[in-house]
Amino acid sequence: MAQREAIFPADRHALYEAHGYSAAIRSGNLLFVSGQVGSRADGTPEPDFERQVQLAFDNLRATLKAAGCGFDDIVDVTSFHTDPEAQFETIMAVKNRIFDRLPYPNWTAIGVNWLAGFDFEIKVIARIPDAA
């Protein structure tokens, strides 16, 4: 059975300790990344929505990097949205800057009514390159 290894980005934010969870878990050649939100270093939500989405992707990038991965290694995405219809255009603009070429990862978007003060959250599963 594969061992679980906790992964944290270099500049981890206060939410991990405050809520007792890992940024990601490496198991075998897979990386399971916890939901990343657009938090500032102190764990508070970024109030500007587009910036909040960008920060969520920045936090995701840092977590992937800590495991030797990048956006091209993502195979599955789940995102959570407090107002999907109103937020769609903004989220797609940021997403299209990140995932700008084929093949795109699988993606499931879920509308929710609460994200602990945030309006967007993204979690992924990535494959870990053999060199990592």
Coordinates of C-alpha atoms in Angstrom, one line a residue:
M1 CA 0.0 0.0 0.0
A2 CA 1.3 3.5 -0.9
Q3 CA 2.3 5.7 1.9
R4 CA 0.6 9.1 2.3
E5 CA 2.8 12.1 2.4
A6 CA 1.6 15.6 3.3
I7 CA 2.6 18.3 0.9
F8 CA 2.6 22.1 1.7
P9 CA 3.7 25.0 -0.4
A10 CA 6.7 27.1 0.7
D11 CA 4.5 30.1 1.8
R12 CA 1.6 28.2 3.3
H13 CA -1.3 30.3 4.5
A14 CA -2.9 30.3 7.9
L15 CA -5.9 28.2 6.9
Y16 CA -4.0 24.9 7.0
E17 CA -3.2 25.2 10.7
A18 CA -6.4 26.9 11.7
H19 CA -8.5 24.1 10.2
G20 CA -6.2 21.1 10.5
Y21 CA -5.7 19.9 7.0
S22 CA -2.9 19.4 4.4
A23 CA -2.6 21.3 1.2
A24 CA -2.2 18.1 -0.6
I25 CA -1.5 14.4 -0.1
R26 CA 0.9 12.4 -2.3
S27 CA 0.0 8.8 -2.6
G28 CA 2.0 6.8 -5.1
N29 CA 2.2 8.8 -8.3
L30 CA -0.9 10.8 -7.6
L31 CA -1.4 14.1 -5.8
F32 CA -4.7 14.9 -4.2
V33 CA -4.9 18.7 -3.7
S34 CA -7.3 20.1 -1.1
G35 CA -9.6 22.9 -2.1
Q36 CA -7.6 26.0 -2.8
V37 CA -9.3 29.4 -2.2
G38 CA -8.3 33.0 -2.9
S39 CA -6.9 33.7 0.6
R40 CA -4.4 36.2 1.6
A41 CA -1.4 35.0 3.7
D42 CA -3.4 35.5 6.9
G43 CA -6.2 33.2 5.6
T44 CA -8.8 35.9 5.0
P45 CA -10.7 36.1 1.7
E46 CA -9.6 38.4 -1.0
P47 CA -12.6 40.7 -1.5
D48 CA -12.2 41.4 -5.3
F49 CA -13.7 38.3 -7.0
E50 CA -11.4 38.1 -10.0
R51 CA -8.4 38.6 -7.8
Q52 CA -9.8 35.9 -5.4
V53 CA -10.0 33.4 -8.3
Q54 CA -6.5 34.3 -9.4
L55 CA -5.2 33.8 -5.9
A56 CA -6.9 30.4 -5.7
F57 CA -5.0 29.4 -8.9
D58 CA -1.8 30.9 -7.5
N59 CA -2.2 28.9 -4.3
L60 CA -2.9 25.8 -6.4
R61 CA 0.3 26.5 -8.4
A62 CA 2.4 26.8 -5.3
T63 CA 1.0 23.5 -3.9
L64 CA 1.6 21.7 -7.2
K65 CA 5.1 23.0 -7.3
A66 CA 5.8 21.7 -3.8
A67 CA 5.1 18.2 -5.2
G68 CA 7.1 18.7 -8.4
C69 CA 4.0 19.2 -10.5
G70 CA 2.5 21.9 -12.7
F71 CA -0.8 22.7 -14.3
D72 CA 0.0 20.3 -17.2
D73 CA 0.0 17.4 -14.7
I74 CA -3.6 18.0 -13.6
V75 CA -6.0 15.3 -14.7
D76 CA -9.2 16.2 -12.7
V77 CA -10.6 19.5 -11.4
T78 CA -13.6 20.1 -9.2
S79 CA -14.5 23.7 -8.6
F80 CA -17.1 25.2 -6.2
H81 CA -19.0 28.5 -6.9
T82 CA -21.3 30.5 -4.8
D83 CA -23.0 32.2 -7.8
P84 CA -22.0 30.2 -10.9
E85 CA -24.1 32.0 -13.4
A86 CA -22.9 35.5 -12.4
Q87 CA -19.3 34.3 -11.9
F88 CA -18.9 32.2 -15.0
E89 CA -17.3 34.8 -17.3
T90 CA -14.7 35.9 -14.7
I91 CA -13.8 32.3 -13.8
M92 CA -13.4 31.4 -17.5
A93 CA -11.2 34.3 -18.2
V94 CA -8.7 33.2 -15.4
K95 CA -9.1 29.5 -16.3
N96 CA -8.3 30.1 -20.0
R97 CA -5.1 31.9 -19.0
I98 CA -4.0 28.8 -17.0
F99 CA -5.3 26.0 -19.2
D100 CA -4.5 27.5 -22.6
R101 CA -3.8 24.4 -24.7
L102 CA -5.0 20.8 -25.2
P103 CA -5.5 18.4 -23.6
Y104 CA -7.6 20.1 -20.9
P105 CA -8.2 18.4 -17.6
N106 CA -11.6 16.9 -16.7
W107 CA -13.6 19.5 -14.9
T108 CA -16.7 19.4 -12.7
A109 CA -18.2 22.7 -11.5
I110 CA -20.6 22.7 -8.5
G111 CA -22.8 25.5 -7.3
V112 CA -22.8 25.9 -3.5
N113 CA -24.3 28.3 -1.0
W114 CA -21.3 28.5 1.5
L115 CA -17.5 28.5 1.2
A116 CA -16.6 30.0 4.6
G117 CA -16.5 33.5 3.3
F118 CA -15.0 32.7 -0.1
D119 CA -16.8 32.6 -3.5
F120 CA -14.6 30.2 -5.4
E121 CA -12.7 27.0 -4.5
I122 CA -10.7 24.6 -6.7
K123 CA -9.4 21.1 -5.9
V124 CA -7.5 18.8 -8.2
I125 CA -6.0 15.5 -8.7
A126 CA -2.6 15.5 -10.5
R127 CA -0.2 12.9 -11.7
I128 CA 3.3 13.3 -10.3
P129 CA 6.0 13.2 -13.0
D130 CA 8.5 10.4 -12.7
A131 CA 11.3 12.9 -12.0
A132 CA 9.6 14.4 -9.0

